[in-house]
C-alpha atoms as a printed R data frame, in Angstrom:
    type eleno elety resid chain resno      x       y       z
1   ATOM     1    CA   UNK     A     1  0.000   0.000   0.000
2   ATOM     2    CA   UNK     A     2  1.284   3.666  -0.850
3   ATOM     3    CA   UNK     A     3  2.813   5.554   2.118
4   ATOM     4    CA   UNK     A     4  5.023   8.361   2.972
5   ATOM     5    CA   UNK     A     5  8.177   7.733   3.837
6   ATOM     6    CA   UNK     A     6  8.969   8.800   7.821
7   ATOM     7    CA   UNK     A     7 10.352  12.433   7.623
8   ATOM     8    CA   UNK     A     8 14.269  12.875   8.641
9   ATOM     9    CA   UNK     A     9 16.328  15.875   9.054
10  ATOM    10    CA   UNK     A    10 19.109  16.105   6.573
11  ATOM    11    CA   UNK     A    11 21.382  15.787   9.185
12  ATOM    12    CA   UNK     A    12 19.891  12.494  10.615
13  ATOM    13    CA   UNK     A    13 20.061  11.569   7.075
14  ATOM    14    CA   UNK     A    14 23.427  12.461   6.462
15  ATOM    15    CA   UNK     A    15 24.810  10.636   9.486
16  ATOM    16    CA   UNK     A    16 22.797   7.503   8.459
17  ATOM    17    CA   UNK     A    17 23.861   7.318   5.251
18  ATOM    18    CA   UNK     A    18 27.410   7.701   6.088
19  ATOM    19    CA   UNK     A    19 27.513   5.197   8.978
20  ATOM    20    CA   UNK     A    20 26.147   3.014   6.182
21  ATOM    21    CA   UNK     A    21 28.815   3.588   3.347
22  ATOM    22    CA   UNK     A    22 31.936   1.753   3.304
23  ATOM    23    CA   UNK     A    23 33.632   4.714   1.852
24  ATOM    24    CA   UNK     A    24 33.532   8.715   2.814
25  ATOM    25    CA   UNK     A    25 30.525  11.040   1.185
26  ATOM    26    CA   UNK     A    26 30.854  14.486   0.513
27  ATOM    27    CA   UNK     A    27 28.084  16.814   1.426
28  ATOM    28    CA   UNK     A    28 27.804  17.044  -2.341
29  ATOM    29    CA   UNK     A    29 26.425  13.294  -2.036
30  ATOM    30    CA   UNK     A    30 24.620  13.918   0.828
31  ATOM    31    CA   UNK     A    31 22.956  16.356  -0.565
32  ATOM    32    CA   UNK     A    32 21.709  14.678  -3.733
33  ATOM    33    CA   UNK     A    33 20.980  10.950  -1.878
34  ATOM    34    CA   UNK     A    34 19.019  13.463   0.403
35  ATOM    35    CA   UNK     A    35 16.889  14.886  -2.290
36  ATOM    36    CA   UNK     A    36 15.996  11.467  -4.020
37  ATOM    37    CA   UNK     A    37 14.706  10.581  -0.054
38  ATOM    38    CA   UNK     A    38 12.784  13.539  -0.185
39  ATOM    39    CA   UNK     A    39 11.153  12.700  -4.111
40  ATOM    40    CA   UNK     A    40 11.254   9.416  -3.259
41  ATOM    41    CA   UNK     A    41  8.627  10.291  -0.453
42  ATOM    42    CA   UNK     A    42  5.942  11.848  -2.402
43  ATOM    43    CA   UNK     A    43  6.074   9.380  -5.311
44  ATOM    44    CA   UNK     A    44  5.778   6.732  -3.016
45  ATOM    45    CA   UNK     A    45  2.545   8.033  -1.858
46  ATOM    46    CA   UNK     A    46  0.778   6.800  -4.944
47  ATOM    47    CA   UNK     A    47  3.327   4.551  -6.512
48  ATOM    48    CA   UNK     A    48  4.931   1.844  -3.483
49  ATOM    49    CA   UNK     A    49  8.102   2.020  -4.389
50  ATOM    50    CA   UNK     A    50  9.144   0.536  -1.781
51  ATOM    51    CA   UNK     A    51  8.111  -1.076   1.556
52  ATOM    52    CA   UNK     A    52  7.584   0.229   4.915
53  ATOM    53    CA   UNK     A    53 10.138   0.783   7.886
54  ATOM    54    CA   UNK     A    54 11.546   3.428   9.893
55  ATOM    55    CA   UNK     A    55 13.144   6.206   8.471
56  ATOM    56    CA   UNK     A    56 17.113   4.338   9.448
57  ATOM    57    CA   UNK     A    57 15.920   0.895   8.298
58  ATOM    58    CA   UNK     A    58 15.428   2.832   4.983
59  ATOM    59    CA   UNK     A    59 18.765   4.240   4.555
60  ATOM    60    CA   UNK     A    60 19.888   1.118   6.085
61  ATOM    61    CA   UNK     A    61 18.095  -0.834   3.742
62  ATOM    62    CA   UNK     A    62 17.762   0.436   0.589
63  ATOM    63    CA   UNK     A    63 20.612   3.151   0.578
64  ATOM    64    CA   UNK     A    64 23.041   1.200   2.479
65  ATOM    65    CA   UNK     A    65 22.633  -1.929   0.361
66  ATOM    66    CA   UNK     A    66 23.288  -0.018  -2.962
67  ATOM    67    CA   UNK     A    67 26.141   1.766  -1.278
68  ATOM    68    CA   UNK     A    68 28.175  -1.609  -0.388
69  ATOM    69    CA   UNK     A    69 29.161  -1.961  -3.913
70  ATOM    70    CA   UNK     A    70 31.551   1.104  -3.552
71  ATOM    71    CA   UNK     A    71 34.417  -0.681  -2.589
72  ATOM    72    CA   UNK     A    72 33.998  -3.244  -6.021
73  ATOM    73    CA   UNK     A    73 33.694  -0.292  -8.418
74  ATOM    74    CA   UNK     A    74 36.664   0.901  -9.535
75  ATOM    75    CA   UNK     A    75 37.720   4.346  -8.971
76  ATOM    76    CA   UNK     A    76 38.431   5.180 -12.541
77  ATOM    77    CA   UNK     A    77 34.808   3.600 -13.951
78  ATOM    78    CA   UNK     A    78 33.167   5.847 -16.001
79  ATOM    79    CA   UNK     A    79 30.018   4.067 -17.798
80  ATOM    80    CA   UNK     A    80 27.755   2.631 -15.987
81  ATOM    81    CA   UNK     A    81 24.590   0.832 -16.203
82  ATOM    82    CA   UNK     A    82 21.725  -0.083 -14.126
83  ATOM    83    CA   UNK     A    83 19.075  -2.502 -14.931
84  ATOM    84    CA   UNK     A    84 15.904  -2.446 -13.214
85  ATOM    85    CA   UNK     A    85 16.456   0.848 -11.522
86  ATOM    86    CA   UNK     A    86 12.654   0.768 -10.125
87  ATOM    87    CA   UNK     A    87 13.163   3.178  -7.065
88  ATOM    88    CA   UNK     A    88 17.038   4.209  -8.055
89  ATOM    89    CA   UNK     A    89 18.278   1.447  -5.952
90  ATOM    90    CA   UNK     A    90 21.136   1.237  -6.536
91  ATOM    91    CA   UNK     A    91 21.647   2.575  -9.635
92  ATOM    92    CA   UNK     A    92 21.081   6.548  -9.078
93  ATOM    93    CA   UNK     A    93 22.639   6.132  -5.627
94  ATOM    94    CA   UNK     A    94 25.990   4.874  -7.125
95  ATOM    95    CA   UNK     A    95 25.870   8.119  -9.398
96  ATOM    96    CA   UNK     A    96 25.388  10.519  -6.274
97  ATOM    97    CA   UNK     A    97 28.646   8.629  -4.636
98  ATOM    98    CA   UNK     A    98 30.484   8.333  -7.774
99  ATOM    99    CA   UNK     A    99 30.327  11.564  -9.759
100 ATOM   100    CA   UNK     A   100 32.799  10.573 -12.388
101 ATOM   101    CA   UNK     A   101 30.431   7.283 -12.981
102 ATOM   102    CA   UNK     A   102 28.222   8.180 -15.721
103 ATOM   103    CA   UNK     A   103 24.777   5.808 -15.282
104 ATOM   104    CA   UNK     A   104 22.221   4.814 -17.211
105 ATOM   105    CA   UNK     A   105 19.320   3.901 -15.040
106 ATOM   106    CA   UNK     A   106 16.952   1.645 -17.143
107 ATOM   107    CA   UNK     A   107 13.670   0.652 -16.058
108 ATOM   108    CA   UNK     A   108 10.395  -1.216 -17.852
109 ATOM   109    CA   UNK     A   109  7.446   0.627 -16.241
110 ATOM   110    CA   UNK     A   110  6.869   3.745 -17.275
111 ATOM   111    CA   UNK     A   111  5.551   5.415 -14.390
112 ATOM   112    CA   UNK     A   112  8.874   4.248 -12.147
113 ATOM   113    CA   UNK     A   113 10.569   5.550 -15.229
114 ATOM   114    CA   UNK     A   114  9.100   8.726 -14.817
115 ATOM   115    CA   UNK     A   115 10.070   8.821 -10.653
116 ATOM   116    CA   UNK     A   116 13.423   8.398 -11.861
117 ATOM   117    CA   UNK     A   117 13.924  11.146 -14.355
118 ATOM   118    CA   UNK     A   118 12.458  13.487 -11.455
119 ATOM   119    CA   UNK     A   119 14.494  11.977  -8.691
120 ATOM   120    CA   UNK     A   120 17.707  12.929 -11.008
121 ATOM   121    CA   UNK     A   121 16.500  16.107 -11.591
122 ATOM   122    CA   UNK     A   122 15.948  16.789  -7.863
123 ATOM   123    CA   UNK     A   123 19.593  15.440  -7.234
124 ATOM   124    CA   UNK     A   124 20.559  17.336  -9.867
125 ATOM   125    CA   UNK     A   125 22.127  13.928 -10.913
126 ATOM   126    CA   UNK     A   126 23.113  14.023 -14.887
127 ATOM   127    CA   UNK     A   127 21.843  10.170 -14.981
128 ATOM   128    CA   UNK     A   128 20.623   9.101 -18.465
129 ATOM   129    CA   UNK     A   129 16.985   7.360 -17.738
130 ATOM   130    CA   UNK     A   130 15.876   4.525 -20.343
131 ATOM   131    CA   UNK     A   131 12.610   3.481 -20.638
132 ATOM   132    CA   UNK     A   132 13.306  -0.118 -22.345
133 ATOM   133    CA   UNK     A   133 13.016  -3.437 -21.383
134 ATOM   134    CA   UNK     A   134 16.563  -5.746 -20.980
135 ATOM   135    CA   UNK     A   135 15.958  -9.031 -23.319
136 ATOM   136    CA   UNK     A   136 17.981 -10.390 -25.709
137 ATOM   137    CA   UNK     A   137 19.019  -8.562 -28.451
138 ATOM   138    CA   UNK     A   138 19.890  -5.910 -26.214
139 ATOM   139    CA   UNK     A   139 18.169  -2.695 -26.292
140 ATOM   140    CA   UNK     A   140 19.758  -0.992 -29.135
141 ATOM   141    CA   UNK     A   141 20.053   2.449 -26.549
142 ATOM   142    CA   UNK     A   142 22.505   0.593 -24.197
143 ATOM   143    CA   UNK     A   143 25.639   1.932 -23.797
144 ATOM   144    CA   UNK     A   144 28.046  -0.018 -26.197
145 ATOM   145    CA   UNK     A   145 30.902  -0.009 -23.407
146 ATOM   146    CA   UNK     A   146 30.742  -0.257 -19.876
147 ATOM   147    CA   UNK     A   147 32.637  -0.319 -16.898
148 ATOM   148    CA   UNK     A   148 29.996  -1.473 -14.395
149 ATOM   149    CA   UNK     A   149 26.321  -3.341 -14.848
150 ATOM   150    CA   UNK     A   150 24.320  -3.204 -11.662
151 ATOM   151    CA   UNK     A   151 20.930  -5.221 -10.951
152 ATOM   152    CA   UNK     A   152 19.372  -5.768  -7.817
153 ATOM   153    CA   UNK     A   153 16.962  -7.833  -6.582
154 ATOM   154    CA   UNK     A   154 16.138  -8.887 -10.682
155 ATOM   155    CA   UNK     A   155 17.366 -12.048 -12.391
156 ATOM   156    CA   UNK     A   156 18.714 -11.851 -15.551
157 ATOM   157    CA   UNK     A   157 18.753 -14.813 -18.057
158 ATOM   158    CA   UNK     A   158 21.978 -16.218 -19.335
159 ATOM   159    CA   UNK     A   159 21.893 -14.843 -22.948
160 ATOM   160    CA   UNK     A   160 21.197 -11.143 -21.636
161 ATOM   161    CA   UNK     A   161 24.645 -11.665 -19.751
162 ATOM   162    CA   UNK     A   162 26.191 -12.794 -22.134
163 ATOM   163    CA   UNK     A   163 25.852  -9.936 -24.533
164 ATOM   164    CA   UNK     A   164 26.629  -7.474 -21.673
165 ATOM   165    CA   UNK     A   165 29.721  -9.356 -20.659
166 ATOM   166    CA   UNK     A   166 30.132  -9.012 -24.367
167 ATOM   167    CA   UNK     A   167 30.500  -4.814 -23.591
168 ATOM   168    CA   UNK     A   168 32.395  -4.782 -20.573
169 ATOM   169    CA   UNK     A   169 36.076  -3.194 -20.779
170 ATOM   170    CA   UNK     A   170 39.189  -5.232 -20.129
171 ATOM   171    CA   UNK     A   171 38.326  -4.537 -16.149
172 ATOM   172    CA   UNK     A   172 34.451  -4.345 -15.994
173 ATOM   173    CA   UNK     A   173 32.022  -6.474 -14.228
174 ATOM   174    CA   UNK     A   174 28.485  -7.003 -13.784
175 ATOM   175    CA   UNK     A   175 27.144  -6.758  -9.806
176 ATOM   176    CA   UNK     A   176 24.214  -8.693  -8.843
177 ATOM   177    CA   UNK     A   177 22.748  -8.504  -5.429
178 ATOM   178    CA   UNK     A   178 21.324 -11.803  -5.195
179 ATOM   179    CA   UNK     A   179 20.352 -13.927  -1.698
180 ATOM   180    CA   UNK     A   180 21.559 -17.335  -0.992
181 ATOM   181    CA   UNK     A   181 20.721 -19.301  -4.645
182 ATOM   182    CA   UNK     A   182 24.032 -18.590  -7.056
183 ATOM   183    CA   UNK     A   183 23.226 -17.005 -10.150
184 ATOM   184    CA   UNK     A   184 23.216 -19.449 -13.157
185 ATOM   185    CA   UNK     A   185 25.908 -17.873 -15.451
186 ATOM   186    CA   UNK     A   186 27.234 -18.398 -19.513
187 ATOM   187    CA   UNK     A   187 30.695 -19.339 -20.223
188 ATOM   188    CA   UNK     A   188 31.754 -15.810 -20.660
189 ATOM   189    CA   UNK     A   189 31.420 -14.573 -16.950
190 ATOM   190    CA   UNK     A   190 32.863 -15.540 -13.920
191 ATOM   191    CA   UNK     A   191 32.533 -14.940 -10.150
192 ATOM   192    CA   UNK     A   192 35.033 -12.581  -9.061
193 ATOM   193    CA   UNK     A   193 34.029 -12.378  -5.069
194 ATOM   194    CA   UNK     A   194 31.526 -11.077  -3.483
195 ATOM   195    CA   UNK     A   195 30.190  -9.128  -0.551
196 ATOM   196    CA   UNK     A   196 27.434  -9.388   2.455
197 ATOM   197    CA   UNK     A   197 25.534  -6.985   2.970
198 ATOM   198    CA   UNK     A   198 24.910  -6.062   6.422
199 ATOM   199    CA   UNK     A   199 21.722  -7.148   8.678
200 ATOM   200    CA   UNK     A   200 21.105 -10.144   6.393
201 ATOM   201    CA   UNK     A   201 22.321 -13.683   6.605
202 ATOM   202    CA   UNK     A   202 21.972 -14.806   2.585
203 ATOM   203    CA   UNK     A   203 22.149 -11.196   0.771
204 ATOM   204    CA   UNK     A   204 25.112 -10.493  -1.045
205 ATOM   205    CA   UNK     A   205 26.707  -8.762  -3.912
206 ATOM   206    CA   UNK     A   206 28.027 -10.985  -6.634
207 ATOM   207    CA   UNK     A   207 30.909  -9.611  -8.783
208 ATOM   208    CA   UNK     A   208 31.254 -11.072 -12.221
209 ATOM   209    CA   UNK     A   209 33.770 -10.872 -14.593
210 ATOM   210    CA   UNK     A   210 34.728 -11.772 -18.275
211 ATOM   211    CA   UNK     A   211 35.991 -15.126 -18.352
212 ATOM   212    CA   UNK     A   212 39.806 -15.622 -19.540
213 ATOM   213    CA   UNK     A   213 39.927 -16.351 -23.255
């Protein structure tokens, strides 16, 4: 059922979301993670984004769990894509922590489409929003070269990763936040670690990469 997310200071928020993140923010970040919280409120009123918890179980949550793939992202990554960005988890998050990560947030349904070109606009966030669906062929609007792929919490088949492990650059990978069940991957990709994510038992972020020739 629609709700409002629980208000929060931006100071509660900013603490939150930094005791969350493996890596420093900026008040720059802050700032724009803020604003999607804020956007994210009144489109959830109608649209249920998301589920309901306090305001910290939020950041801890959603915010937290798109911000533990920091330390697997390369510093010098500069196209990125996000599948499935639904509520701009964690896809638009990655861009407000990364500014030199250019994303593409894609998404299937128009109207979370539309949340997500006015979340970026809040957060002043220069994210490129698709409205396509991911099947094989690819989309022909994907980038042709990437750095990072991002999906959570949505399966993708072998063939569509495949042809994106068919665009990734000599260091890219593809990061899936998955729970216990491993993915079921083609020949071309690999698992390249992973991470838990904190507060869960099975959740994790799987890092894939291109399989040696």
């Amino acid at each position: 059922m629609p709700f409002a997310l629980p208000p929060i200071t931006r100071d509660d928020f900013a603490a939150a979301v930094r005791a969350g993140s493996p890596e420093p923010l900026d008040a720059r970040a802050v700032d724009a993670l803020y604003a999607h919280y804020q956007e994210l409120s009144l489109w959830n009123q109608r649209l249920s984004l998301i589920g309901p918890g306090t305001a910290g179980e939020i950041v801890a949550r959603h915010y937290g769990e798109a911000l533990a793939a920091l330390p697997l992202i390369p510093p010098d990554a500069r196209s990125g894509l996000d599948i499935g960005s639904g509520a701009g988890f964690p896809g638009l998050v990655l861009a407000a922590a990364r500014p030199g990560l250019g994303m593409t947030l894609v998404e299937a349904r128009e109207r979370k489409w539309a949340f997500l070109l006015a979340a970026a606009r809040r957060a002043s966030l220069p994210c490129r929003c698709l409205h396509v669906r991911v099947a094989f062929p690819l989309p022909a609007a994907l980038p042709v070269a990437l750095d990072v792929v991002t999906a959570r919490a949505l399966k993708l088949g072998r063939e569509v990763l495949a042809a994106l492990a068919e665009r990734l650059g000599a260091d890219g990978r593809i990061l899936l936040w998955v729970g216990e069940e491993d993915p079921e991957l083609p020949p071309e990709l690999s698992p390249s670690g992973s991470i838990k994510l904190a507060g869960s038992r099975t959740r994790r972020i799987v890092q894939l990469k291109r399989s040696p020739s």
